[in-house]
Short mmCIF file of C-alpha atoms and ligand atoms in Angstrom, two decimals:
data_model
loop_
_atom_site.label_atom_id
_atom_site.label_comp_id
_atom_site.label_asym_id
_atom_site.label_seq_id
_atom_site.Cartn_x
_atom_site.Cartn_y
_atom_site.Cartn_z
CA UNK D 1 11.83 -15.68 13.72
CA UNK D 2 15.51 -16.43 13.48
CA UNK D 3 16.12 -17.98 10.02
CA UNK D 4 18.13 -21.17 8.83
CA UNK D 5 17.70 -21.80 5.78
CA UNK D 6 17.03 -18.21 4.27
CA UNK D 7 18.38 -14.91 4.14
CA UNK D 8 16.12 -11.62 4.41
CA UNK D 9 17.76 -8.58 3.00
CA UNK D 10 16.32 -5.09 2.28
CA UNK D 11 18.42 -2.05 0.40
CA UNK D 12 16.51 0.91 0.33
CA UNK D 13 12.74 -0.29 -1.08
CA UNK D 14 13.77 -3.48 -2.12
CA UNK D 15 13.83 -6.63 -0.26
CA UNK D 16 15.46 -9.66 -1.26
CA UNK D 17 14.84 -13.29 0.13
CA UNK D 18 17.73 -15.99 -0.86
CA UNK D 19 16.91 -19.25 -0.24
CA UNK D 20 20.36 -20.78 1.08
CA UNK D 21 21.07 -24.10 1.48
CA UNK D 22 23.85 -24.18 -1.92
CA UNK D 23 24.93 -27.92 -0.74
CA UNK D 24 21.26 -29.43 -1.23
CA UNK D 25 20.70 -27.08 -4.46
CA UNK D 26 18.78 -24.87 -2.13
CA UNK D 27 15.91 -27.18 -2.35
CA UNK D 28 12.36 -26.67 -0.28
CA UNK D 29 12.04 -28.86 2.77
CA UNK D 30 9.35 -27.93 5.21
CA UNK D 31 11.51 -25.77 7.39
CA UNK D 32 12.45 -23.59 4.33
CA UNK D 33 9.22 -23.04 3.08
CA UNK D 34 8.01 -22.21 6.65
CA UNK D 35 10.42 -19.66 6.60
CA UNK D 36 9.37 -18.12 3.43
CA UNK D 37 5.89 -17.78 4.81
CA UNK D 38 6.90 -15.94 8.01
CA UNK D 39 9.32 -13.52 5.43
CA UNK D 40 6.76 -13.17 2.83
CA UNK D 41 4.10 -12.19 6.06
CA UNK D 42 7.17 -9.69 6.71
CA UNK D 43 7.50 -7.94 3.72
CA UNK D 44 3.96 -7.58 3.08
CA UNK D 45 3.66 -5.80 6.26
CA UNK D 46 6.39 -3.49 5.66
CA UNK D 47 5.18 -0.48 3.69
CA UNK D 48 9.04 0.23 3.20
CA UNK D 49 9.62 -2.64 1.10
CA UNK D 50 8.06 -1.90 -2.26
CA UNK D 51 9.20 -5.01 -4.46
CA UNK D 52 10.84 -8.42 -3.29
CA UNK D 53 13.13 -10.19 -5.17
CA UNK D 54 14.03 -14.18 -4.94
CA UNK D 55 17.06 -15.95 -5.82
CA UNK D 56 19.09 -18.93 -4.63
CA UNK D 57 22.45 -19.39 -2.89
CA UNK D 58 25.78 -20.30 -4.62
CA UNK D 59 26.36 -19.94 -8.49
CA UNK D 60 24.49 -23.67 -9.32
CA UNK D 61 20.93 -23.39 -8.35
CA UNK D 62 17.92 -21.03 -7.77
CA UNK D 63 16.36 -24.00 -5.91
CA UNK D 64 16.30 -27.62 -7.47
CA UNK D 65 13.06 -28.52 -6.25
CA UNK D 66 11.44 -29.80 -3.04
CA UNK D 67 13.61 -31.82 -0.65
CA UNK D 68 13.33 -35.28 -2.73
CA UNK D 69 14.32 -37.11 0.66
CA UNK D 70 11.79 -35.20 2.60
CA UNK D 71 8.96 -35.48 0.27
CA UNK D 72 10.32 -39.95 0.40
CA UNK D 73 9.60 -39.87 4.56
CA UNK D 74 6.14 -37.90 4.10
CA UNK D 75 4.76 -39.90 1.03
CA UNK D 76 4.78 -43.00 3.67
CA UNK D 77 1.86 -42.08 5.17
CA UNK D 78 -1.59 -41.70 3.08
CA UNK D 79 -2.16 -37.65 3.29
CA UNK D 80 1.24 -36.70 4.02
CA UNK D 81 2.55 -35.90 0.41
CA UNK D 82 -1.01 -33.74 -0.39
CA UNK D 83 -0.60 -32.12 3.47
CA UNK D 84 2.63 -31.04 2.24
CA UNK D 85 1.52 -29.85 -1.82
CA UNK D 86 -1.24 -28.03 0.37
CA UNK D 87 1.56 -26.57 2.64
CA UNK D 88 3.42 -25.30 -0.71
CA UNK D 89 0.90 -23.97 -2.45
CA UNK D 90 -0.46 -22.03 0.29
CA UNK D 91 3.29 -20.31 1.23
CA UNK D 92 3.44 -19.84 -2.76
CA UNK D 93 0.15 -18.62 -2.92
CA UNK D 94 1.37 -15.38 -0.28
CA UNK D 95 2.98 -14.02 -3.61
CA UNK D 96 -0.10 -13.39 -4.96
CA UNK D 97 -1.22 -11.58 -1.87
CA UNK D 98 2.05 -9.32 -1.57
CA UNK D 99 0.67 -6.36 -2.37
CA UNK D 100 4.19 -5.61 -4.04
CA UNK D 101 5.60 -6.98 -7.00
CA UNK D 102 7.67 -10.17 -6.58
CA UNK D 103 10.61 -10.90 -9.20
CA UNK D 104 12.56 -14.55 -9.35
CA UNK D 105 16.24 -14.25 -9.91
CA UNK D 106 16.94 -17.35 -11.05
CA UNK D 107 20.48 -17.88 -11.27
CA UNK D 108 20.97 -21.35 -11.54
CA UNK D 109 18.86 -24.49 -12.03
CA UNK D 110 15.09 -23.67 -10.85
CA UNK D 111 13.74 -27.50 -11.22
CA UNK D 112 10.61 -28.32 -9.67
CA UNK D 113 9.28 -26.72 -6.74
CA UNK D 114 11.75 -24.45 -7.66
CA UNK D 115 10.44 -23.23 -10.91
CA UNK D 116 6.89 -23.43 -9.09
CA UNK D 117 8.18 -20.73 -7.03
CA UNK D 118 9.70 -18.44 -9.39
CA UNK D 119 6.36 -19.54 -11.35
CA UNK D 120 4.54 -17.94 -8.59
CA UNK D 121 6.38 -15.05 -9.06
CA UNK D 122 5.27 -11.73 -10.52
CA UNK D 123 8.46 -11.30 -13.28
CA UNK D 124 11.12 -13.87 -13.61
CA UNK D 125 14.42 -12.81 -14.68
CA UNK D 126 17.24 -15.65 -15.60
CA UNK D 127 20.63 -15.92 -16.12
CA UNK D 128 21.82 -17.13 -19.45
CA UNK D 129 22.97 -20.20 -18.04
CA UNK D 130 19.95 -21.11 -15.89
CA UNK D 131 18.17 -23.97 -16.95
CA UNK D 132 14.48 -24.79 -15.96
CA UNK D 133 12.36 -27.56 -15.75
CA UNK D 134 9.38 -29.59 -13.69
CA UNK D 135 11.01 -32.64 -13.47
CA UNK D 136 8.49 -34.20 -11.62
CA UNK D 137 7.44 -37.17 -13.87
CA UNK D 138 10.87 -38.81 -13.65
CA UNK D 139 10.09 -39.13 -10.13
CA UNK D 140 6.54 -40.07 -10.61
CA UNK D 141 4.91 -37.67 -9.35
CA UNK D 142 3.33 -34.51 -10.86
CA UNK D 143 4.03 -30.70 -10.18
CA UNK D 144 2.29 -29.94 -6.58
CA UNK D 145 2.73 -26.37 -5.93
CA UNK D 146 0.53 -24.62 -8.61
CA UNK D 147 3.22 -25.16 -11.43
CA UNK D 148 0.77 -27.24 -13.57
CA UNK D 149 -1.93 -24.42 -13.20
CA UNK D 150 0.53 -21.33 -13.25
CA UNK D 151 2.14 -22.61 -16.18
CA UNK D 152 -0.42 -22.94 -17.99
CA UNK D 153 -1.66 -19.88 -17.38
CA UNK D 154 1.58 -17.80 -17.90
CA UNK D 155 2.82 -19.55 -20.81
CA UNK D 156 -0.52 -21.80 -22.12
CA UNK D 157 -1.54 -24.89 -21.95
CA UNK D 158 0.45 -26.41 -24.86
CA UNK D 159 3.91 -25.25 -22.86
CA UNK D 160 2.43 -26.47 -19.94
CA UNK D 161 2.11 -30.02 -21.22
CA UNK D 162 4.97 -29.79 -22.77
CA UNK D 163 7.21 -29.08 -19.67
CA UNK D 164 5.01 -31.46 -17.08
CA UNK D 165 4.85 -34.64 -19.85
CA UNK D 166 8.34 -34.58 -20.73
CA UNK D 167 10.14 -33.33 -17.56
CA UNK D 168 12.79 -31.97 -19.74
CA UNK D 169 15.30 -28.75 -18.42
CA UNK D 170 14.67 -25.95 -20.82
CA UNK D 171 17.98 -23.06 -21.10
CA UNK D 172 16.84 -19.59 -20.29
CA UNK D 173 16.91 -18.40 -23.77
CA UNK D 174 14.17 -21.01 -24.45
CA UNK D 175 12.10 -20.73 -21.56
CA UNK D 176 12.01 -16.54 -22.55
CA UNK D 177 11.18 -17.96 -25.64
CA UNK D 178 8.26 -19.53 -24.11
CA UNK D 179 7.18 -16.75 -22.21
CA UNK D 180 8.31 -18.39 -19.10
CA UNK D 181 11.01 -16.31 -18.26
CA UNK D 182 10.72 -12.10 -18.59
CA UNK D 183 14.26 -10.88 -19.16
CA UNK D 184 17.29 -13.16 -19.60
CA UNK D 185 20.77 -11.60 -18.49
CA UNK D 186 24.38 -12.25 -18.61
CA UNK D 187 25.82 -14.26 -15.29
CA UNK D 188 27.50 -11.19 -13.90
CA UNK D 189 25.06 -8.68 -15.16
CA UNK D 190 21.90 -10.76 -13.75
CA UNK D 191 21.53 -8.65 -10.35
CA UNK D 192 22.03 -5.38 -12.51
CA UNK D 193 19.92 -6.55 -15.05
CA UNK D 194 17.25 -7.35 -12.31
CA UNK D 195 17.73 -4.08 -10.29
CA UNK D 196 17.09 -1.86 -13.06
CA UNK D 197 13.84 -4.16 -13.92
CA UNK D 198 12.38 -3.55 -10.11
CA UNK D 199 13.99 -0.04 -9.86
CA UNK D 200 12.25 1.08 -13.11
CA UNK D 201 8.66 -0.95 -11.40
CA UNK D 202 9.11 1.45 -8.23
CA UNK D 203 9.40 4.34 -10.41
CA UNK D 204 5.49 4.04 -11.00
CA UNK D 205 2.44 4.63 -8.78
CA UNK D 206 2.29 1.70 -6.10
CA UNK D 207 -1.30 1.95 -6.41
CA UNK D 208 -1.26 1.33 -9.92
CA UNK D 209 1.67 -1.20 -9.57
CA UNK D 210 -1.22 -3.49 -7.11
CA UNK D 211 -3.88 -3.07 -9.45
CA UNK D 212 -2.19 -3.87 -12.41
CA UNK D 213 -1.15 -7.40 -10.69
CA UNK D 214 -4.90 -8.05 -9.56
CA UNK D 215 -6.23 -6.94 -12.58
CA UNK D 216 -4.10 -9.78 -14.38
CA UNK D 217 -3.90 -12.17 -11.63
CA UNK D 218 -8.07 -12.00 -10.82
CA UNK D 219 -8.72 -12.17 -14.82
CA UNK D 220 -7.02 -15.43 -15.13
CA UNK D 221 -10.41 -16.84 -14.34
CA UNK D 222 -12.74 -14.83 -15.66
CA UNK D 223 -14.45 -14.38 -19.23
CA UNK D 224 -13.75 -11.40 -21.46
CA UNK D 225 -16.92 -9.22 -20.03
CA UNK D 226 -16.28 -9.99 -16.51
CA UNK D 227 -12.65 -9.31 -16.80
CA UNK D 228 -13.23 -6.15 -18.57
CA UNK D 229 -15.82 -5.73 -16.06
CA UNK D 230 -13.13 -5.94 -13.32
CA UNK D 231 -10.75 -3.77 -15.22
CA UNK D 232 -13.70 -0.83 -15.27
CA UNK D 233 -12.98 -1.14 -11.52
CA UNK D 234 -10.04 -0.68 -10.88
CA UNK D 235 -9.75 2.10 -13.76
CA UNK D 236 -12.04 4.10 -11.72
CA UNK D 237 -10.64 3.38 -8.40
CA UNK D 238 -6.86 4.69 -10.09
CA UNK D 239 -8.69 7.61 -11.18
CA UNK D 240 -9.32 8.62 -7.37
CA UNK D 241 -6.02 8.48 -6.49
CA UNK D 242 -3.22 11.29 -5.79
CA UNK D 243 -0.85 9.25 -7.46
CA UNK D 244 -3.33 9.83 -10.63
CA UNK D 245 -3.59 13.56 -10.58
CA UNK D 246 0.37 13.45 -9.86
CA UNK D 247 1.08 11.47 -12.61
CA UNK D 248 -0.98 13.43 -15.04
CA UNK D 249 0.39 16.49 -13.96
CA UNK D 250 4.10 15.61 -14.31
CA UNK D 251 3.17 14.41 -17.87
CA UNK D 252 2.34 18.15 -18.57
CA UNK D 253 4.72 19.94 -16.67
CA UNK D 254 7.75 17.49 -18.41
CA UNK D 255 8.96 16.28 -15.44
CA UNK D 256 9.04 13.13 -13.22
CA UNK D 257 6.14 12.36 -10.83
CA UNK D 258 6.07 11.49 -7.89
CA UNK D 259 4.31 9.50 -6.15
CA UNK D 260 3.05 8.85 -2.82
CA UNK D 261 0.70 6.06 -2.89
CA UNK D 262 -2.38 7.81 -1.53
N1 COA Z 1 16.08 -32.53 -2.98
C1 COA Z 1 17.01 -32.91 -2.09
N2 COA Z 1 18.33 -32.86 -2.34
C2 COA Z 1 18.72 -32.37 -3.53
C3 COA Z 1 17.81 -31.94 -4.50
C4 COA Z 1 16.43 -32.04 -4.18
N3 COA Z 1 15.46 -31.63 -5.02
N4 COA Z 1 18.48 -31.53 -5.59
C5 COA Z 1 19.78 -31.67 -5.30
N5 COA Z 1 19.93 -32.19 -4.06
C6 COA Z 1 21.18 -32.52 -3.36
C7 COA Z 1 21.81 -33.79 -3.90
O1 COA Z 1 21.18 -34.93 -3.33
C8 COA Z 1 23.22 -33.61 -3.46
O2 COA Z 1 23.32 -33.90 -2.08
P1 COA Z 1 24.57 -34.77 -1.50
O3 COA Z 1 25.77 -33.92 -1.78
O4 COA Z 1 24.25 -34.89 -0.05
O5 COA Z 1 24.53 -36.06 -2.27
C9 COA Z 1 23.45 -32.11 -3.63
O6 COA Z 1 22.15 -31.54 -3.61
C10 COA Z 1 24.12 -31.73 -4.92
O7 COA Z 1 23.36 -32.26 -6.01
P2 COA Z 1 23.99 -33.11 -7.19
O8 COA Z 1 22.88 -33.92 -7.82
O9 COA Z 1 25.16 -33.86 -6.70
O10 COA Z 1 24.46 -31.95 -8.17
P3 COA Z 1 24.61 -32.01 -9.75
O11 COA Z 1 25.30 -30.75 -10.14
O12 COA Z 1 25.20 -33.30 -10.18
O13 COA Z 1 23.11 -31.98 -10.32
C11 COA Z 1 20.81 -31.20 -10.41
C12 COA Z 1 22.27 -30.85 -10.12
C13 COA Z 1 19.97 -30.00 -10.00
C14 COA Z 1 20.63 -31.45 -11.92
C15 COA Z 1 20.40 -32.47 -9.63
O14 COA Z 1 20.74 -32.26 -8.29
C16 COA Z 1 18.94 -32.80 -9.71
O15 COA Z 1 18.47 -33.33 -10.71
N6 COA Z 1 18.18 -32.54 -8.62
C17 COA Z 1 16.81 -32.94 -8.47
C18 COA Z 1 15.90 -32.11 -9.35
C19 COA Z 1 14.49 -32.58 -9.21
O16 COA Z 1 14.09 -33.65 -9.59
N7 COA Z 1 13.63 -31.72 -8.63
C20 COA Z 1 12.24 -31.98 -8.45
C21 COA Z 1 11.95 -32.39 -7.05
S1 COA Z 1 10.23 -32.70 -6.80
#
């Protein structure tokens, strides 16, 4: 698939998706987000690629939302706007299934859809002068693509209602505050900043590194015992692994391990 509105990028295990359309704010019309389906199908697929990173064109935005003229033409008819929160979520929801762990870059205003996506992210990283925000009520219209239930989940309920009530932007030194955002960095050292975050990630056991997500991700749902329950599983299933007996071993010898995935 020859790409418009995106740019797929891969340095050694790292691939990096920038959503690139800088004179609409990079925001999320249909075409974009079916693009970001077909690259997240593409780096999942590619045992290469160990982590993904997201960021937006140009020095203003990560992405400023969903196309607000777009969404206009499909709201006309009765089922288009859900069709299309449907549409989002599920090209979102591909995050979850990477395999790999996903980090937002967010360089620049992640409003909206926007901040839905980097919410669907595994990390988020931000530069100091990012601001972030679901400004979907001043539209009239609530978050559609799993911000009000990733929110929640990643930085509570009371942030949640917070953010989606008020629609206000939040700096990234506040939204870290939060627990929104992981790591907040300098303009010019954000890429560093955010290379040395998914360089020390690929440093560790991919095995592990896809457990560890599940583990968190599945035990959003679940109660303590069930969770923990869970958790037992995966333990054990690490514990069969080459990576396991590599890791352990480089412990004792005082070196660095290295691991295979197997
Ligand atoms: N959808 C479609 N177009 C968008 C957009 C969006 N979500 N966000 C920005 N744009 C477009 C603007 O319409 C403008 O296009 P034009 O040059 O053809 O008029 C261009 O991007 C630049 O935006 P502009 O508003 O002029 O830049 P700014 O620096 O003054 O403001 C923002 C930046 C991000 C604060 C402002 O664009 C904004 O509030 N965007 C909408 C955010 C939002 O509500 N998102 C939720 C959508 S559900």
């Amino acid at each position: 698939m020859a790409y418009e509105n995106i740019l797929l990028a891969k340095d050694g295990r790292v691939a990096t998706i920038t959503i690139n359309r800088p004179d609409k704010m990079n925001a999320l019309n249909h075409q974009t987000l079916s693009e970001l389906a077909h690259a997240f199908d593409a780096v999942q697929a590619d045992d290469s690629v160990g982590a993904l990173i997201l960021t937006g064109s140009g020095e203003k935005a990560f992405v400023a939302g969903a196309d607000i003229k777009e969404l206009l033409d499909v709201a006309g008819n009765d089922t288009g706007a859900a069709e299309l929160a449907g549409f989002g979520q599920s090209v979102f929801r591909r995050l979850d299934e990477l395999g790999k762990p996903s980090v937002a870059m967010i360089n620049g205003f992640a409003l909206g859809g926007g901040c839905e996506l980097a919410l669907a992210c595994t990390l988020r990283t931000a530069s100091s002068k990012a601001r972030l925000g679901l400004p979907e009520v001043s539209l009239g219209i609530i978050p559609g693509y799993g911000g009000s239930q990733r929110l929640a989940r990643i930085a509570g309920p009371g942030i949640a209602r917070e953010w989606i009530l008020t629609g206000d932007m939040f700096g990234a030194e506040e939204a870290h505050r939060m627990g929104v955002v992981n790591r907040v960095f300098e303009p010019e050292g954000l890429l560093e900043g955010t290379m040395k975050l998914v360089n020390a990630m690929l440093s560790k056991g991919p095995i592990a590194l896809r457990f560890g997500m599940e583990a968190v991700l599945r035990g959003w749902d679940m109660d303590q015992a069930a969770g923990e329950a869970m958790e037992t599983d995966y333990f054990g299933k690490a514990a069969l692994t080459e990576d396991m007996r590599e890791g352990m071993a480089a412990f004792l010898e005082k070196r660095k391990a290295n691991f295979t995935g197997k």
